[in-house]
mmCIF file of C-alpha atoms and ligand atoms in Angstrom:
data_model
loop_
_atom_site.group_PDB
_atom_site.id
_atom_site.type_symbol
_atom_site.label_atom_id
_atom_site.label_comp_id
_atom_site.label_asym_id
_atom_site.label_seq_id
_atom_site.Cartn_x
_atom_site.Cartn_y
_atom_site.Cartn_z
ATOM 1 C CA MET A 1 0.000 0.000 0.000
ATOM 2 C CA LYS A 2 1.332 3.441 -0.913
ATOM 3 C CA ARG A 3 1.888 5.519 2.210
ATOM 4 C CA ALA A 4 -0.333 8.365 1.016
ATOM 5 C CA GLN A 5 -3.209 5.847 0.744
ATOM 6 C CA TYR A 6 -2.512 4.138 4.054
ATOM 7 C CA SER A 7 -5.614 2.929 5.871
ATOM 8 C CA ALA A 8 -6.235 0.467 8.693
ATOM 9 C CA ILE A 9 -9.195 -0.270 10.925
ATOM 10 C CA GLY A 10 -8.892 -0.585 14.690
ATOM 11 C CA ALA A 11 -11.093 -0.560 17.769
ATOM 12 C CA LEU A 12 -11.417 1.875 20.646
ATOM 13 C CA ARG A 13 -11.543 0.519 24.195
ATOM 14 C CA ASP A 14 -15.322 0.964 24.155
ATOM 15 C CA GLY A 15 -15.515 -1.206 21.029
ATOM 16 C CA ARG A 16 -16.217 1.586 18.560
ATOM 17 C CA GLN A 17 -14.431 1.434 15.242
ATOM 18 C CA VAL A 18 -11.614 3.808 14.404
ATOM 19 C CA GLU A 19 -9.861 4.227 11.074
ATOM 20 C CA ILE A 20 -6.190 5.138 11.071
ATOM 21 C CA ARG A 21 -5.453 6.625 7.673
ATOM 22 C CA ALA A 22 -3.110 8.939 5.822
ATOM 23 C CA LEU A 23 -3.913 12.625 6.131
ATOM 24 C CA ARG A 24 -5.445 13.950 2.906
ATOM 25 C CA PRO A 25 -5.269 17.430 1.399
ATOM 26 C CA ASP A 26 -9.059 17.775 1.773
ATOM 27 C CA ASP A 27 -8.837 17.215 5.556
ATOM 28 C CA ARG A 28 -8.141 20.895 6.257
ATOM 29 C CA ALA A 29 -11.511 21.851 7.801
ATOM 30 C CA ASP A 30 -11.767 18.617 9.756
ATOM 31 C CA LEU A 31 -8.222 18.874 11.096
ATOM 32 C CA LEU A 32 -8.742 22.475 12.219
ATOM 33 C CA ALA A 33 -12.024 21.435 13.852
ATOM 34 C CA ALA A 34 -10.133 18.736 15.786
ATOM 35 C CA VAL A 35 -7.618 21.333 17.001
ATOM 36 C CA ASP A 36 -10.551 23.516 18.130
ATOM 37 C CA ARG A 37 -11.886 20.629 20.234
ATOM 38 C CA THR A 38 -8.506 19.997 21.877
ATOM 39 C CA SER A 39 -7.818 21.561 25.285
ATOM 40 C CA GLY A 40 -5.158 24.160 25.965
ATOM 41 C CA GLN A 41 -3.251 21.661 28.117
ATOM 42 C CA SER A 42 -3.173 19.060 25.361
ATOM 43 C CA LEU A 43 -2.037 21.619 22.782
ATOM 44 C CA TYR A 44 0.646 22.775 25.221
ATOM 45 C CA ARG A 45 1.878 19.207 25.622
ATOM 46 C CA ARG A 46 1.999 18.840 21.844
ATOM 47 C CA PHE A 47 3.543 22.194 20.934
ATOM 48 C CA PHE A 48 5.343 23.215 24.171
ATOM 49 C CA ALA A 49 3.716 26.625 23.993
ATOM 50 C CA VAL A 50 0.317 28.197 24.439
ATOM 51 C CA ARG A 51 -1.290 27.989 21.011
ATOM 52 C CA ARG A 52 -4.533 29.709 20.135
ATOM 53 C CA GLY A 53 -4.149 29.336 16.413
ATOM 54 C CA PHE A 54 -1.716 28.594 13.643
ATOM 55 C CA THR A 55 -0.255 30.723 10.886
ATOM 56 C CA GLU A 56 -1.092 29.896 7.293
ATOM 57 C CA PRO A 57 2.454 28.543 6.607
ATOM 58 C CA GLU A 58 2.143 26.280 9.659
ATOM 59 C CA ILE A 59 -1.233 24.982 8.455
ATOM 60 C CA GLU A 60 0.204 24.419 4.971
ATOM 61 C CA PHE A 61 3.039 22.422 6.503
ATOM 62 C CA PHE A 62 0.708 20.280 8.624
ATOM 63 C CA LEU A 63 -1.607 19.581 5.688
ATOM 64 C CA ASN A 64 1.021 18.708 3.116
ATOM 65 C CA PRO A 65 3.120 15.768 4.247
ATOM 66 C CA ASP A 66 5.121 14.376 1.322
ATOM 67 C CA PHE A 67 4.801 10.806 2.709
ATOM 68 C CA ILE A 68 8.546 10.396 2.238
ATOM 69 C CA ASP A 69 10.228 12.523 4.894
ATOM 70 C CA HIS A 70 7.007 13.699 6.444
ATOM 71 C CA VAL A 71 4.279 11.146 7.145
ATOM 72 C CA ALA A 72 0.997 12.112 8.798
ATOM 73 C CA LEU A 73 -1.809 9.827 9.957
ATOM 74 C CA VAL A 74 -5.188 10.721 11.383
ATOM 75 C CA ALA A 75 -7.645 8.772 13.533
ATOM 76 C CA VAL A 76 -11.219 8.951 12.313
ATOM 77 C CA VAL A 77 -14.359 7.881 14.189
ATOM 78 C CA GLU A 78 -17.984 8.183 13.269
ATOM 79 C CA GLU A 79 -20.022 10.790 15.132
ATOM 80 C CA SER A 80 -23.717 11.086 14.240
ATOM 81 C CA GLY A 81 -23.095 9.048 11.106
ATOM 82 C CA ARG A 82 -20.298 11.297 9.919
ATOM 83 C CA PRO A 83 -16.546 10.552 9.920
ATOM 84 C CA VAL A 84 -14.670 12.947 12.211
ATOM 85 C CA ILE A 85 -10.934 13.372 12.857
ATOM 86 C CA VAL A 86 -10.214 12.852 16.555
ATOM 87 C CA GLY A 87 -6.443 12.529 16.567
ATOM 88 C CA GLY A 88 -3.292 12.552 14.546
ATOM 89 C CA GLY A 89 0.323 11.520 14.587
ATOM 90 C CA ARG A 90 3.188 12.359 12.316
ATOM 91 C CA TYR A 91 6.887 11.941 11.839
ATOM 92 C CA VAL A 92 9.333 14.253 10.166
ATOM 93 C CA VAL A 93 12.772 13.004 9.155
ATOM 94 C CA MET A 94 15.403 15.214 10.805
ATOM 95 C CA GLN A 95 18.501 13.483 9.470
ATOM 96 C CA PRO A 96 19.021 10.255 7.534
ATOM 97 C CA GLY A 97 17.459 7.358 9.443
ATOM 98 C CA LYS A 98 16.039 9.511 12.239
ATOM 99 C CA ALA A 99 12.602 11.102 12.479
ATOM 100 C CA GLU A 100 10.806 13.109 15.141
ATOM 101 C CA VAL A 101 7.317 11.909 16.066
ATOM 102 C CA ALA A 102 4.449 13.779 17.685
ATOM 103 C CA PHE A 103 0.841 12.972 18.468
ATOM 104 C CA ALA A 104 -2.334 14.684 19.567
ATOM 105 C CA VAL A 105 -5.711 13.184 20.408
ATOM 106 C CA VAL A 106 -8.857 15.217 21.123
ATOM 107 C CA ASP A 107 -9.298 15.191 24.938
ATOM 108 C CA GLN A 108 -12.684 13.499 24.852
ATOM 109 C CA TYR A 109 -11.070 10.534 23.032
ATOM 110 C CA GLN A 110 -7.873 10.223 25.074
ATOM 111 C CA GLY A 111 -7.261 7.006 26.999
ATOM 112 C CA GLN A 112 -9.140 4.933 24.412
ATOM 113 C CA GLY A 113 -6.088 3.471 22.711
ATOM 114 C CA ILE A 114 -5.880 5.924 19.804
ATOM 115 C CA GLY A 115 -2.379 7.087 20.749
ATOM 116 C CA ALA A 116 -1.196 3.476 20.822
ATOM 117 C CA LEU A 117 -2.787 2.757 17.425
ATOM 118 C CA LEU A 118 -1.217 5.830 15.837
ATOM 119 C CA MET A 119 2.150 4.815 17.325
ATOM 120 C CA HIS A 120 1.801 1.281 16.003
ATOM 121 C CA HIS A 121 1.005 2.354 12.446
ATOM 122 C CA LEU A 122 3.568 5.170 12.313
ATOM 123 C CA GLY A 123 6.174 2.761 13.675
ATOM 124 C CA SER A 124 5.408 0.195 11.030
ATOM 125 C CA ILE A 125 5.513 2.812 8.249
ATOM 126 C CA ALA A 126 8.828 4.091 9.615
ATOM 127 C CA ARG A 127 10.239 0.568 9.647
ATOM 128 C CA GLY A 128 8.990 0.050 6.113
ATOM 129 C CA ALA A 129 10.897 3.204 5.177
ATOM 130 C CA GLU A 130 13.955 1.697 6.893
ATOM 131 C CA LEU A 131 14.253 4.483 9.431
ATOM 132 C CA GLU A 132 16.365 3.437 12.387
ATOM 133 C CA GLU A 133 15.076 5.658 15.119
ATOM 134 C CA LEU A 134 12.090 7.725 16.147
ATOM 135 C CA ILE A 135 12.735 10.521 18.583
ATOM 136 C CA ALA A 136 10.437 12.799 20.563
ATOM 137 C CA GLU A 137 10.603 15.567 23.085
ATOM 138 C CA VAL A 138 8.158 14.980 25.912
ATOM 139 C CA LEU A 139 7.307 17.111 28.933
ATOM 140 C CA PRO A 140 8.354 15.211 32.094
ATOM 141 C CA ASP A 141 4.782 15.023 33.465
ATOM 142 C CA ASN A 142 3.285 13.660 30.232
ATOM 143 C CA ILE A 143 2.572 10.151 31.524
ATOM 144 C CA PRO A 144 0.119 9.149 28.743
ATOM 145 C CA MET A 145 2.687 9.891 26.023
ATOM 146 C CA LEU A 146 5.415 8.026 27.909
ATOM 147 C CA LYS A 147 3.059 5.051 28.332
ATOM 148 C CA VAL A 148 2.359 4.975 24.604
ATOM 149 C CA PHE A 149 6.110 4.904 23.891
ATOM 150 C CA GLU A 150 6.742 2.240 26.570
ATOM 151 C CA LYS A 151 4.018 0.008 25.170
ATOM 152 C CA SER A 152 5.111 0.446 21.538
ATOM 153 C CA GLY A 153 7.260 -2.677 21.673
ATOM 154 C CA PHE A 154 10.284 -0.737 20.420
ATOM 155 C CA ARG A 155 13.433 -0.359 22.490
ATOM 156 C CA LEU A 156 13.071 2.881 24.413
ATOM 157 C CA SER A 157 15.726 5.167 25.818
ATOM 158 C CA ILE A 158 15.114 8.387 27.685
ATOM 159 C CA LYS A 159 17.541 11.225 28.319
ATOM 160 C CA ARG A 160 16.276 13.381 31.148
ATOM 161 C CA GLU A 161 16.654 17.128 31.373
ATOM 162 C CA PRO A 162 14.808 19.189 33.968
ATOM 163 C CA GLN A 163 12.345 20.693 31.480
ATOM 164 C CA VAL A 164 12.134 17.968 28.849
ATOM 165 C CA LEU A 165 12.657 14.280 28.231
ATOM 166 C CA HIS A 166 14.418 13.245 25.028
ATOM 167 C CA VAL A 167 12.889 9.941 24.013
ATOM 168 C CA ALA A 168 14.326 7.611 21.382
ATOM 169 C CA LEU A 169 12.793 4.416 19.990
ATOM 170 C CA ARG A 170 15.020 1.972 18.102
ATOM 171 C CA LEU A 171 13.061 0.468 15.216
ATOM 172 C CA PHE A 172 15.416 -2.425 14.429
HETATM 173 C C1 COA B 1 -0.322 11.570 24.545
HETATM 174 C C2 COA B 1 -1.544 11.166 23.725
HETATM 175 C C3 COA B 1 -1.260 11.370 22.248
HETATM 176 C C4 COA B 1 -1.830 9.683 23.987
HETATM 177 O O1 COA B 1 -2.958 9.320 23.245
HETATM 178 P P1 COA B 1 -4.145 8.437 23.902
HETATM 179 O O2 COA B 1 -5.079 8.120 22.820
HETATM 180 O O3 COA B 1 -4.654 9.137 25.098
HETATM 181 O O4 COA B 1 -3.269 7.171 24.329
HETATM 182 P P2 COA B 1 -3.735 5.700 24.714
HETATM 183 O O5 COA B 1 -5.172 5.703 25.077
HETATM 184 O O6 COA B 1 -3.282 4.785 23.639
HETATM 185 O O7 COA B 1 -2.829 5.400 25.985
HETATM 186 C C5 COA B 1 -2.647 6.350 27.010
HETATM 187 C C6 COA B 1 -2.103 5.627 28.230
HETATM 188 O O8 COA B 1 -1.846 6.579 29.235
HETATM 189 C C7 COA B 1 -2.604 6.225 30.383
HETATM 190 N N1 COA B 1 -2.889 7.448 31.115
HETATM 191 C C8 COA B 1 -3.674 8.470 30.746
HETATM 192 N N2 COA B 1 -3.671 9.409 31.676
HETATM 193 C C9 COA B 1 -2.847 8.976 32.685
HETATM 194 C C10 COA B 1 -2.443 9.491 33.924
HETATM 195 N N3 COA B 1 -2.832 10.681 34.350
HETATM 196 N N4 COA B 1 -1.593 8.747 34.682
HETATM 197 C C11 COA B 1 -1.185 7.544 34.261
HETATM 198 N N5 COA B 1 -1.532 7.003 33.073
HETATM 199 C C12 COA B 1 -2.363 7.707 32.304
HETATM 200 C C13 COA B 1 -3.780 5.510 29.846
HETATM 201 O O9 COA B 1 -4.428 4.724 30.816
HETATM 202 C C14 COA B 1 -3.109 4.660 28.788
HETATM 203 O O10 COA B 1 -2.373 3.596 29.372
HETATM 204 P P3 COA B 1 -2.875 2.087 29.293
HETATM 205 O O11 COA B 1 -2.775 1.715 27.839
HETATM 206 O O12 COA B 1 -1.891 1.345 30.128
HETATM 207 O O13 COA B 1 -4.267 2.084 29.811
HETATM 208 C C15 COA B 1 -2.799 11.977 24.138
HETATM 209 O O14 COA B 1 -3.050 11.783 25.491
HETATM 210 C C16 COA B 1 -2.676 13.458 23.805
HETATM 211 O O15 COA B 1 -3.087 13.900 22.742
HETATM 212 N N6 COA B 1 -2.089 14.257 24.721
HETATM 213 C C17 COA B 1 -1.911 15.676 24.463
HETATM 214 C C18 COA B 1 -0.874 15.955 23.391
HETATM 215 C C19 COA B 1 0.469 15.330 23.701
HETATM 216 O O16 COA B 1 0.836 15.168 24.845
HETATM 217 N N7 COA B 1 1.228 14.986 22.663
HETATM 218 C C20 COA B 1 2.525 14.382 22.792
HETATM 219 C C21 COA B 1 3.601 15.301 22.267
HETATM 220 S S1 COA B 1 5.129 14.402 22.009
#
């Protein structure tokens, strides 16, 4: 399957179906709506800063992964019969073999396994692309994110600094 057409079906803890699929150019409105539904604390944990909105160049960047060095997946569930984006994860290659990952799930859907699913699928795409390592910067109190990394099945190492944890996952 080509990465830009990636799609897989999974289940939330409550049994509802969730699709993990490649972000598409026509997801703009839905992605921005998901950001609107996400709390300030969650956005802070994702972006390390108080974010009330994004600049047009930032939005363009988020919406246009090339699926080579920048791969973005979204989690989609049905709400009132309509598919809705409730989370996303992406990696961006920083240097050969090494990419930075980041995730965000709408608060109302956190703790349902979406983070773990996004991690699983991004990890398998990254392995397919023969990347060696995924790295992330995580705030020290971000237990859910650390749990997702610990449960990924990949070898985890953490370098601790007072303000930030540097996490690395070995893919091979
Ligand atoms: C981090 C994040 C992506 C994880 O996604 P998620 O869908 O909530 O993750 P999952 O449901 O797969 O797993 C979360 C785990 O953390 C656990 N958890 C949640 N809150 C917790 C808490 N306060 N203390 C301990 N564990 C907690 C959950 O129980 C679950 O563990 P389990 O699988 O052992 O039950 C999501 O919480 C999020 O969007 N956070 C805000 C943005 C962010 O922090 N991004 C990371 C930037 S690198």
